Structures are given as structure tokens and as C-alpha cells.
Amino acid sequence: MSQTVSPASASYAALCAEVRRFHARQMQLLDSGDADAWAATFTEDGLFAPPSLPEPVRGRAALAEGVRTAHAALVAEGEVRRHLLTTEVVEEPVAGDADGAVRVRSYVQVVATRKDEEPRLILMCVCEDVLVSEDGEWRVRERYVTRDDRP
């Protein structure tokens, strides 16, 4: 994957399909509260930089703990959240990156629902990932998230 991939090629289409499947599974793990499985979709030293935290989170243990804490709070409040990742653009492999990393830019809508209430859109974000393949699986090496309602 370290060479240029043409957007018109079958290999690019296959890459995009793999990335879509990866993101779909990852978002469902997050929404279900499966903290350890979600954290395992990152590299061991993976970085997650959401706008809700003052500093990025690094490493699977810290990532899993953050999801456990957030999911427990949502359960206590009776709220379900769904992360809807859309409009993925898979960029060419990162130049000079020996592990075949690819950049992916997408939009994420976060929808919250409480029993007997209408779902509501609570966030609209841009997600920028650097994905690498480890042991035949995609993993997030870096994820930067920005919110549309903040500079």
C-alpha cells in the first residue's frame, strides 16, 4: 500500500470498502460501550484528540477507561448515543510512511436518544484519522476530531 492508489482503480475501491467496514464496526463498538474492543481498534500507543478534552488521550488503556466512564454516565442518564460516520474520503498512503498508513477524513454526527423522546443531533464533527494495518486489521494511529460549532 505504500504506492499511489488511483481513485479509479479496483484496489482503491477495495481499500475504501475495508475502511468503511472498519469505521462501521468501530462506531458500533463505541456506541455499545465495549470499551476494550473499541480501544483495540487503535494502535497500542494510538492517539485520540477529541474537542471535549483539554489534552489528547494516548494508549489503549486510557482510551478504554474513557469509554467505560462515558458509557456508564450515559446509561445512568438513560441516554443512548449513536455515532454516524459518513462521507469518508480515503486519501493516498501517507508519503514516506513505511507502514502503509492512509489518511481518512469523514463527518461524524452524534445523535442522542432518551426513552420516549425524539432523537436529537448533539454534535456535528470532522474526523481525521491516520490508519495503519497491523496483523491484517486496520487500526487508528491518530484521530483528530473537530466540532463544527467551535473554532
C-alpha atoms as one frame of an Amber mdcrd trajectory, in Angstrom:
protein
   0.000   0.000   0.000   2.980   2.350   0.027   2.500   3.279  -3.627  -0.019
   5.706  -5.065  -3.520   4.258  -5.444  -5.650   5.632  -8.264  -9.207   6.555
  -7.177 -10.470   4.820 -10.329  -8.749   1.518  -9.542 -10.266  -1.654  -8.143
  -7.665  -1.624  -5.364  -8.805   1.848  -4.289 -12.436   0.678  -4.240 -11.424
  -2.322  -2.123  -9.461  -0.064   0.239 -12.461   2.246   0.656 -14.735  -0.722
   1.392 -12.303  -2.019   4.022 -12.104   1.388   5.689 -15.926   1.731   5.696
 -16.293  -1.680   7.351 -13.621  -0.774   9.884 -15.309   2.509  10.805 -18.792
   0.940  10.982 -17.570  -1.736  13.388 -15.584   0.781  15.418 -18.529   3.150
  15.856 -20.825   0.287  16.874 -18.291  -0.874  19.471 -18.143   2.667  20.849
 -21.919   3.056  20.987 -22.372  -0.328  22.671 -19.899   0.585  25.405 -17.493
  -2.260  24.527 -14.554  -0.207  25.757 -11.779  -2.762  25.426 -12.810  -3.859
  21.929 -13.108  -0.214  20.834  -9.693   0.642  22.289  -8.232  -2.373  20.456
  -9.133  -0.669  17.167  -6.320   1.777  17.943  -2.612   1.023  17.856  -1.102
   0.292  21.273   0.042   3.923  21.501  -2.868   5.314  19.462  -3.807   8.953
  19.907  -7.373  10.286  20.157  -7.802  14.062  20.245 -11.486  14.955  20.777
 -12.521  18.579  21.250 -14.210  17.724  24.570 -10.898  17.077  26.339  -8.087
  19.530  27.116  -5.414  17.023  26.067  -5.375  14.092  23.632  -5.771  10.581
  25.028  -2.950   8.179  24.208  -2.815   4.410  24.575  -5.391   1.651  24.692
  -5.751   1.553  28.481  -6.581   5.262  28.685  -8.887   5.039  25.664 -10.818
   2.123  27.191 -11.147   3.855  30.544 -12.554   6.959  28.885 -15.212   4.932
  27.058 -16.129   2.981  30.212 -16.616   6.203  32.168 -18.594   7.968  29.424
 -20.801   4.955  28.683 -21.609   4.413  32.374 -22.686   8.058  32.668 -24.940
   7.735  29.606 -26.530   4.536  30.959 -27.159   6.266  34.299 -28.832   9.158
  32.451 -30.897   6.805  30.290 -29.371   8.100  27.076 -28.240   6.178  24.006
 -25.745   7.757  21.622 -25.096   6.807  18.033 -22.057   7.968  16.099 -22.905
   8.173  12.396 -19.713   8.352  10.378 -20.307   9.421   6.777 -18.710  10.926
   3.671 -15.379   9.178   4.123 -12.595  10.245   1.841  -9.667   7.847   1.821
  -6.517   9.687   0.842  -3.475   8.181  -0.748  -0.983   6.454   1.532   1.000
   8.834   3.727   4.154   9.803   1.830   7.292   8.277   3.269   5.390   6.216
   5.856   6.920   2.746   5.984   3.832   1.081   7.498   1.472   1.989   4.633
  -0.638   4.437   6.622  -3.639   6.048   4.940  -5.422   9.255   5.855  -9.199
   9.263   6.104 -11.373  12.352   6.523 -15.032  11.929   7.425 -18.003  13.619
   9.020 -19.493  12.315  12.244 -22.963  13.083  13.513 -23.672  12.208  17.130
 -27.346  11.525  17.826 -28.689  11.184  21.377 -31.933   9.439  22.277 -33.769
   9.008  25.570 -36.764   6.780  26.098 -39.997   8.399  24.906 -38.142  11.402
  23.456 -37.289  12.414  19.922 -33.704  11.749  18.857 -31.613  14.895  18.732
 -28.440  15.773  16.909 -25.973  16.879  19.563 -22.748  17.170  17.570 -21.504
  17.534  14.035 -17.788  16.825  13.714 -14.980  16.298  11.271 -12.868  13.231
  11.985  -9.347  12.950  10.592  -7.688   9.566  11.000  -4.352   8.056  10.201
  -4.966   4.326   9.826  -2.334   1.604   9.704  -2.617  -2.101   9.079  -1.480
  -4.336  11.953  -1.815  -8.108  11.773  -4.197  -7.757   8.830  -6.505  -5.337
  10.688  -6.896  -1.578  10.343  -6.045   0.386  13.473  -6.171   4.094  14.268
  -2.731   5.531  14.905  -4.066   9.079  15.217  -7.562  10.546  15.346  -8.258
  14.269  15.479 -11.855  15.428  15.873 -13.090  18.990  15.411 -16.579  20.309
  16.038 -18.423  22.446  13.530 -19.769  24.747  16.248 -16.317  25.657  17.618
 -13.353  27.430  16.033
